[in-house]
Backbone as CSV, one residue per row, in Angstrom:
resi,resn,N_x,N_y,N_z,CA_x,CA_y,CA_z,C_x,C_y,C_z
1,MET,4.730,37.619,0.231,5.509,36.428,0.548,4.674,35.489,1.404
2,VAL,4.723,34.242,1.099,3.960,33.235,1.819,4.735,32.833,3.066
3,SER,4.018,32.765,4.190,4.674,32.358,5.433,4.029,31.089,5.966
4,VAL,4.680,30.512,6.964,4.189,29.281,7.580,2.859,29.538,8.273
5,LYS,2.678,30.724,8.832,1.444,31.045,9.560,0.220,31.060,8.647
6,THR,0.411,31.385,7.387,-0.729,31.388,6.471,-1.110,29.980,6.023
7,LYS,-0.178,29.039,6.102,-0.448,27.663,5.677,-1.069,26.819,6.778
8,VAL,-0.815,27.165,8.049,-1.338,26.387,9.176,-2.468,27.177,9.821
9,LEU,-3.653,26.588,9.887,-4.815,27.261,10.464,-4.898,26.949,11.961
10,LYS,-3.885,27.368,12.686,-3.778,27.072,14.106,-2.966,28.188,14.745
11,ASN,-3.273,28.514,15.999,-2.554,29.602,16.651,-1.111,29.246,16.972
12,ASN,-0.904,28.084,17.580,0.441,27.669,17.964,0.806,26.374,17.244
13,PRO,1.325,26.459,16.029,1.653,25.227,15.307,2.856,24.516,15.918
14,SER,2.843,23.195,15.835,3.963,22.401,16.336,5.092,22.416,15.303
15,ASP,6.216,21.815,15.675,7.355,21.768,14.753,7.030,20.957,13.502
16,LEU,6.291,19.866,13.685,5.905,19.037,12.543,4.999,19.813,11.587
17,GLU,4.053,20.569,12.140,3.155,21.365,11.301,3.921,22.459,10.559
18,LYS,4.910,23.045,11.224,5.743,24.047,10.552,6.553,23.418,9.422
19,GLU,7.049,22.202,9.664,7.828,21.503,8.634,6.966,21.190,7.408
20,ILE,5.741,20.711,7.642,4.840,20.398,6.528,4.449,21.674,5.790
21,ALA,4.191,22.741,6.530,3.853,24.019,5.894,5.012,24.523,5.039
22,GLN,6.230,24.357,5.530,7.396,24.774,4.755,7.545,23.929,3.491
23,CYS,7.240,22.643,3.591,7.270,21.774,2.400,6.235,22.228,1.374
24,LEU,5.040,22.597,1.847,4.008,23.096,0.931,4.447,24.398,0.264
25,ILE,5.107,25.258,1.025,5.609,26.513,0.459,6.685,26.232,-0.586
26,ASP,7.569,25.267,-0.301,8.610,24.908,-1.272,8.005,24.370,-2.566
27,ILE,6.960,23.556,-2.442,6.277,23.030,-3.633,5.641,24.174,-4.416
28,GLU,5.059,25.108,-3.686,4.386,26.244,-4.315,5.366,27.157,-5.047
29,LEU,6.562,27.326,-4.487,7.532,28.250,-5.065,8.453,27.607,-6.098
30,SER,8.449,26.289,-6.192,9.346,25.635,-7.149,8.852,25.879,-8.575
31,SER,9.800,26.127,-9.453,9.427,26.436,-10.835,9.119,25.179,-11.642
32,SER,9.673,24.043,-11.230,9.473,22.812,-12.000,8.196,22.065,-11.624
33,SER,7.563,22.451,-10.532,6.383,21.725,-10.071,5.161,22.090,-10.907
34,ASP,4.432,21.060,-11.351,3.225,21.312,-12.138,1.981,21.403,-11.258
35,ILE,2.140,21.249,-9.955,0.995,21.339,-9.041,1.038,22.608,-8.203
36,LYS,1.924,23.533,-8.555,2.113,24.699,-7.693,0.893,25.618,-7.644
37,ASN,0.093,25.674,-8.703,-1.091,26.537,-8.681,-2.121,26.052,-7.673
38,ASP,-2.339,24.738,-7.630,-3.277,24.195,-6.648,-2.669,24.153,-5.254
39,ALA,-1.352,24.030,-5.164,-0.692,23.980,-3.852,-0.779,25.319,-3.126
40,LYS,-0.996,26.405,-3.866,-1.131,27.716,-3.228,-2.333,27.774,-2.302
41,GLU,-3.390,27.072,-2.666,-4.639,27.142,-1.906,-4.700,26.166,-0.733
42,ILE,-3.753,25.248,-0.639,-3.816,24.209,0.394,-3.350,24.763,1.729
43,LYS,-4.178,24.525,2.747,-3.856,24.895,4.121,-4.086,23.664,4.986
44,ILE,-3.370,23.577,6.104,-3.510,22.406,6.968,-4.075,22.816,8.321
45,LEU,-4.841,21.912,8.914,-5.389,22.144,10.249,-4.446,21.637,11.326
46,SER,-3.986,20.398,11.172,-3.060,19.822,12.145,-2.338,18.644,11.520
47,CYS,-1.303,18.179,12.208,-0.519,17.027,11.766,-0.241,16.132,12.959
48,ASP,-0.213,14.834,12.712,0.160,13.853,13.730,1.250,12.970,13.154
49,LEU,2.174,12.571,14.018,3.217,11.637,13.633,2.871,10.287,14.234
50,ILE,2.693,9.290,13.391,2.272,7.963,13.838,3.428,6.997,13.638
51,GLU,3.801,6.321,14.717,4.869,5.320,14.664,4.256,3.985,14.259
52,VAL,4.709,3.434,13.152,4.238,2.129,12.687,5.294,1.108,13.096
53,GLU,4.975,0.311,14.106,5.973,-0.581,14.692,6.340,-1.744,13.778
54,LYS,5.409,-2.236,12.973,5.694,-3.398,12.123,6.775,-3.112,11.092
55,ILE,6.783,-1.917,10.550,7.764,-1.588,9.512,8.843,-0.641,10.024
56,LYS,8.746,-0.256,11.298,9.728,0.635,11.930,9.927,1.922,11.122
57,LYS,8.817,2.498,10.737,8.848,3.748,9.992,7.712,4.628,10.484
58,LYS,7.868,5.927,10.330,6.848,6.864,10.790,5.997,7.332,9.619
59,THR,4.740,7.627,9.947,3.793,8.130,8.958,3.247,9.459,9.451
60,ILE,3.143,10.422,8.566,2.604,11.733,8.921,1.149,11.789,8.465
61,LEU,0.261,12.068,9.408,-1.165,12.228,9.127,-1.460,13.721,9.094
62,ILE,-1.938,14.211,7.959,-2.198,15.641,7.779,-3.696,15.848,7.624
63,TYR,-4.261,16.689,8.501,-5.676,17.051,8.410,-5.805,18.336,7.603
64,ILE,-6.718,18.314,6.642,-6.964,19.452,5.759,-8.440,19.810,5.864
65,PRO,-8.807,21.097,5.807,-10.232,21.452,5.817,-10.981,20.779,4.667
66,TYR,-12.219,20.400,4.938,-12.998,19.599,3.992,-13.149,20.280,2.632
67,LYS,-13.474,21.563,2.619,-13.703,22.256,1.342,-12.424,22.364,0.518
68,ILE,-11.314,22.608,1.185,-10.034,22.673,0.472,-9.670,21.293,-0.066
69,TYR,-9.938,20.267,0.733,-9.624,18.899,0.306,-10.404,18.523,-0.950
70,THR,-11.713,18.791,-0.939,-12.529,18.394,-2.092,-12.249,19.258,-3.320
71,THR,-11.893,20.517,-3.117,-11.690,21.422,-4.245,-10.311,21.272,-4.882
72,TYR,-9.255,21.234,-4.069,-7.897,21.294,-4.606,-7.099,20.001,-4.448
73,VAL,-7.192,19.377,-3.287,-6.296,18.257,-2.987,-6.628,17.024,-3.807
74,ARG,-7.893,16.730,-4.014,-8.261,15.509,-4.746,-7.686,15.485,-6.156
75,LYS,-7.562,16.651,-6.783,-7.046,16.706,-8.154,-5.565,16.341,-8.225
76,ILE,-4.814,16.740,-7.203,-3.354,16.603,-7.261,-2.820,15.674,-6.179
77,GLN,-3.666,14.833,-5.622,-3.294,14.083,-4.421,-2.066,13.192,-4.614
78,ARG,-2.019,12.439,-5.679,-0.882,11.526,-5.884,0.430,12.297,-5.996
79,LYS,0.441,13.358,-6.792,1.666,14.142,-6.959,2.038,14.865,-5.670
80,LEU,1.039,15.366,-4.953,1.300,16.070,-3.699,1.885,15.124,-2.655
81,ILE,1.332,13.921,-2.547,1.856,12.946,-1.588,3.287,12.564,-1.956
82,ASN,3.556,12.360,-3.237,4.922,12.023,-3.663,5.908,13.128,-3.312
83,GLU,5.518,14.379,-3.549,6.399,15.505,-3.229,6.651,15.608,-1.720
84,LEU,5.587,15.464,-0.924,5.749,15.553,0.529,6.579,14.390,1.070
85,GLU,6.418,13.203,0.500,7.217,12.055,0.947,8.689,12.232,0.593
86,LYS,8.971,12.847,-0.544,10.368,13.119,-0.906,11.003,14.101,0.067
87,LYS,10.244,15.131,0.436,10.801,16.178,1.287,10.921,15.749,2.746
88,THR,9.967,14.961,3.249,9.995,14.575,4.666,10.650,13.221,4.907
89,LYS,10.779,12.405,3.864,11.333,11.046,3.966,10.525,10.166,4.916
90,LYS,9.220,10.412,4.966,8.275,9.606,5.740,7.043,9.397,4.863
91,TYR,6.236,8.396,5.209,4.975,8.216,4.499,4.020,9.331,4.898
92,VAL,3.195,9.775,3.958,2.273,10.884,4.192,0.859,10.434,3.836
93,VAL,-0.096,10.769,4.721,-1.508,10.486,4.481,-2.276,11.788,4.660
94,LEU,-3.092,12.149,3.667,-3.908,13.361,3.715,-5.357,12.976,3.987
95,VAL,-5.961,13.634,4.986,-7.338,13.323,5.372,-8.102,14.632,5.543
96,ALA,-9.331,14.662,5.043,-10.196,15.827,5.242,-10.773,15.785,6.650
97,LYS,-10.861,16.926,7.290,-11.428,17.006,8.638,-12.947,17.027,8.520
98,ARG,-13.572,16.029,9.111,-15.033,15.913,9.070,-15.573,15.893,10.487
99,THR,-16.848,16.279,10.639,-17.465,16.268,11.962,-18.545,15.196,12.020
100,ILE,-18.646,14.585,13.194,-19.668,13.573,13.444,-20.690,14.194,14.382
101,LEU,-21.947,14.189,13.975,-23.008,14.695,14.832,-23.591,13.543,15.634
102,LYS,-23.757,13.768,16.930,-24.311,12.726,17.790,-25.827,12.836,17.806
103,THR,-26.472,11.695,17.936,-27.929,11.702,18.031,-28.328,12.026,19.459
104,LYS,-29.322,12.870,19.607,-29.818,13.224,20.940,-31.145,12.509,21.133
105,GLN,-31.071,11.308,21.667,-32.281,10.512,21.803,-33.114,10.926,23.011
106,LYS,-32.493,11.551,24.009,-33.224,11.870,25.228,-34.045,13.151,25.106
107,THR,-33.713,13.987,24.148,-34.467,15.226,23.991,-35.753,14.958,23.219
108,LYS,-36.754,15.767,23.488,-38.058,15.582,22.844,-38.044,16.024,21.385
109,SER,-37.277,17.055,21.101,-37.247,17.538,19.722,-36.227,16.704,18.941
110,PHE,-36.727,15.794,18.147,-35.856,14.917,17.362,-35.409,15.655,16.115
111,LYS,-34.113,15.716,15.932,-33.554,16.417,14.797,-32.945,15.391,13.841
112,ILE,-33.244,15.517,12.577,-32.714,14.588,11.594,-31.270,14.974,11.282
113,ILE,-30.397,13.981,11.345,-28.981,14.202,11.084,-28.697,13.846,9.624
114,PRO,-27.959,14.705,8.913,-27.607,14.363,7.531,-26.765,13.091,7.486
115,ARG,-26.953,12.302,6.475,-26.225,11.033,6.348,-24.715,11.251,6.323
116,SER,-24.261,12.346,5.735,-22.826,12.602,5.629,-22.180,12.908,6.976
117,ARG,-22.976,13.169,8.003,-22.432,13.481,9.327,-22.555,12.327,10.314
118,THR,-23.047,11.176,9.866,-23.159,10.030,10.765,-21.798,9.365,10.926
119,LEU,-21.647,8.594,11.986,-20.382,7.941,12.289,-19.955,6.996,11.165
120,THR,-20.876,6.210,10.659,-20.556,5.248,9.607,-20.089,5.951,8.338
121,SER,-20.789,6.988,7.940,-20.440,7.708,6.724,-19.092,8.412,6.858
122,VAL,-18.846,9.018,8.013,-17.576,9.715,8.227,-16.417,8.722,8.226
123,TYR,-16.585,7.571,8.878,-15.520,6.565,8.904,-15.251,5.998,7.511
124,ASP,-16.291,5.802,6.714,-16.096,5.334,5.340,-15.375,6.385,4.496
125,SER,-15.713,7.646,4.696,-15.056,8.720,3.953,-13.594,8.858,4.356
126,ILE,-13.309,8.695,5.644,-11.921,8.738,6.113,-11.127,7.598,5.492
127,LEU,-11.748,6.437,5.401,-11.096,5.280,4.788,-10.748,5.566,3.329
128,GLU,-11.663,6.190,2.603,-11.396,6.538,1.208,-10.314,7.609,1.093
129,ASP,-10.276,8.549,2.056,-9.228,9.571,2.052,-7.852,8.953,2.272
130,ILE,-7.775,7.989,3.182,-6.487,7.390,3.525,-5.890,6.657,2.328
131,VAL,-6.699,5.878,1.624,-6.163,5.077,0.520,-6.102,5.841,-0.795
132,ALA,-6.643,7.053,-0.844,-6.654,7.833,-2.081,-5.227,8.056,-2.544
133,PRO,-4.970,8.082,-3.807,-5.836,8.091,-4.972,-6.242,6.708,-5.474
134,SER,-5.867,5.643,-4.776,-6.316,4.314,-5.209,-7.759,4.092,-4.782
135,GLU,-8.370,3.046,-5.316,-9.785,2.794,-5.064,-9.975,1.543,-4.224
136,ILE,-11.034,1.552,-3.428,-11.397,0.390,-2.630,-12.281,-0.503,-3.490
137,VAL,-11.878,-1.775,-3.638,-12.616,-2.714,-4.467,-13.571,-3.544,-3.622
138,GLY,-13.169,-3.892,-2.403,-14.019,-4.725,-1.568,-13.799,-4.477,-0.091
139,LYS,-14.845,-4.740,0.696,-14.780,-4.613,2.155,-15.378,-5.864,2.768
140,ARG,-14.726,-6.369,3.788,-15.234,-7.517,4.536,-15.104,-7.211,6.017
141,ILE,-16.040,-7.716,6.796,-15.961,-7.592,8.248,-15.926,-9.001,8.816
142,SER,-14.842,-9.318,9.508,-14.713,-10.628,10.145,-14.932,-10.461,11.636
143,MET,-15.740,-11.325,12.190,-15.980,-11.308,13.631,-15.042,-12.312,14.287
144,LYS,-14.276,-11.852,15.266,-13.390,-12.748,16.000,-14.191,-13.477,17.071
145,ALA,-13.576,-14.473,17.678,-14.258,-15.278,18.695,-14.593,-14.459,19.938
146,ASP,-13.776,-13.443,20.227,-14.036,-12.620,21.407,-15.009,-11.480,21.130
147,GLY,-15.561,-11.417,19.925,-16.568,-10.415,19.599,-16.029,-9.179,18.908
148,LYS,-14.710,-9.066,18.754,-14.132,-7.905,18.086,-14.263,-8.055,16.575
149,ARG,-14.316,-6.926,15.907,-14.432,-6.912,14.453,-13.070,-6.658,13.824
150,LEU,-12.844,-7.288,12.694,-11.654,-7.049,11.896,-12.120,-6.663,10.497
151,PHE,-11.780,-5.457,10.087,-12.181,-4.959,8.776,-11.099,-5.315,7.763
152,LYS,-11.487,-5.972,6.680,-10.560,-6.329,5.612,-10.908,-5.491,4.396
153,ILE,-9.974,-4.662,3.981,-10.185,-3.738,2.877,-9.315,-4.188,1.710
154,MET,-9.921,-4.380,0.547,-9.190,-4.802,-0.637,-9.090,-3.618,-1.599
155,LEU,-7.853,-3.302,-1.988,-7.609,-2.185,-2.895,-7.498,-2.677,-4.331
156,ASP,-7.535,-1.741,-5.254,-7.467,-2.046,-6.674,-6.121,-2.687,-7.016
157,SER,-6.124,-3.632,-7.934,-4.899,-4.368,-8.279,-3.885,-3.509,-9.035
158,LYS,-4.310,-2.351,-9.548,-3.376,-1.459,-10.241,-2.312,-0.911,-9.294
159,GLU,-2.575,-0.991,-7.988,-1.651,-0.434,-7.007,-0.399,-1.284,-6.815
160,ARG,-0.344,-2.472,-7.395,0.840,-3.326,-7.256,2.089,-2.665,-7.824
161,GLN,1.924,-1.767,-8.791,3.070,-1.156,-9.444,3.719,-0.066,-8.597
162,ARG,3.055,0.399,-7.559,3.625,1.460,-6.723,4.775,0.922,-5.884
163,ASP,5.699,1.784,-5.544,6.841,1.394,-4.718,6.411,1.220,-3.267
164,ASN,6.986,0.230,-2.598,6.765,-0.031,-1.165,5.284,-0.153,-0.819
165,ILE,4.508,-0.780,-1.663,3.062,-0.822,-1.426,2.720,-1.665,-0.204
166,GLU,3.491,-2.725,0.077,3.195,-3.549,1.250,3.385,-2.751,2.533
167,GLU,4.464,-1.966,2.586,4.695,-1.124,3.762,3.623,-0.047,3.878
168,LYS,3.216,0.487,2.750,2.168,1.515,2.784,0.852,0.949,3.284
169,LEU,0.526,-0.285,2.915,-0.709,-0.901,3.392,-0.688,-1.046,4.909
170,ILE,0.456,-1.393,5.464,0.582,-1.502,6.921,0.438,-0.128,7.565
171,SER,1.021,0.891,6.947,0.889,2.239,7.510,-0.542,2.759,7.383
172,PHE,-1.257,2.399,6.305,-2.668,2.770,6.187,-3.471,2.190,7.346
173,ALA,-3.204,0.929,7.684,-3.919,0.279,8.787,-3.623,0.971,10.110
174,ALA,-2.372,1.378,10.324,-2.008,2.064,11.567,-2.687,3.429,11.664
175,VAL,-2.754,4.148,10.555,-3.398,5.466,10.550,-4.898,5.328,10.800
176,TYR,-5.534,4.367,10.134,-6.981,4.181,10.307,-7.311,3.747,11.733
177,LYS,-6.456,2.924,12.330,-6.676,2.513,13.719,-6.511,3.703,14.662
178,ARG,-5.574,4.582,14.362,-5.346,5.755,15.203,-6.554,6.693,15.171
179,ILE,-7.175,6.840,14.015,-8.307,7.755,13.886,-9.589,7.136,14.436
180,THR,-9.865,5.877,14.068,-11.173,5.287,14.356,-11.166,4.206,15.432
181,ARG,-9.983,3.759,15.843,-9.826,2.658,16.811,-10.391,1.343,16.287
182,ARG,-10.385,1.137,14.992,-10.858,-0.106,14.375,-9.661,-0.901,13.858
183,ASP,-9.662,-2.209,14.120,-8.627,-3.083,13.573,-8.916,-3.306,12.092
184,THR,-7.923,-3.052,11.263,-8.117,-3.115,9.819,-6.922,-3.787,9.155
185,VAL,-7.194,-4.530,8.101,-6.148,-5.135,7.280,-6.394,-4.701,5.840
186,PHE,-5.374,-4.118,5.226,-5.462,-3.707,3.824,-4.740,-4.743,2.972
187,THR,-5.381,-5.184,1.902,-4.778,-6.181,1.018,-4.988,-5.790,-0.435
188,LEU,-4.240,-6.451,-1.289,-4.425,-6.336,-2.729,-5.004,-7.648,-3.226
189,PRO,-5.832,-7.639,-4.269,-6.395,-8.900,-4.761,-5.292,-9.800,-5.315
190,PRO,-5.473,-11.111,-5.227,-4.447,-12.018,-5.761,-4.353,-11.909,-7.277
191,THR,-3.149,-12.147,-7.781,-2.949,-12.074,-9.231,-3.290,-13.410,-9.864
192,ASN,-3.662,-13.380,-11.124,-4.021,-14.592,-11.860,-2.857,-15.129,-12.684
193,GLU,-1.658,-14.579,-12.481,-0.496,-15.008,-13.257,0.006,-16.351,-12.745
194,LYS,0.426,-17.221,-13.681,0.963,-18.532,-13.290,2.320,-18.745,-13.888
């Protein structure tokens, strides 16, 4: 029998983590679900509840181990997010847990850091995880007068057909700001219809 402790890779899981683990178990045990085989392998590291003030709705940020994310979650991400959103009645964002290696400039032995572990690469990968399964079409960086940066991310126009996409774009920006402390605006390209 599958328990909540096997789904959460943490000694003392919070109530939110237990709730998400129970949702994963329900998806795994449901007979009508076509993602139950891959859902068996999914485990979570931690969960955060993010309050999005603009839309007055909460978003759940779920951290998943990197290998599990790349192996199982990417294949079923859209269906998994839909199932979790139905069960929790909140927006859900799945992100792989990645590590950033710091450069040690003061030490004499200079060690080369893999590109995938640099701050820029990790932040770009987190951005792709947040908006997945949709694709990023364009990125712009606007410099404000006070020197702060504003990142403008343009998503694929196919995403217009999804429900509540405007609210989801606002929640994506709140989640990305919570993780990286970067101001971000997510948009869809303008339509050519007249």
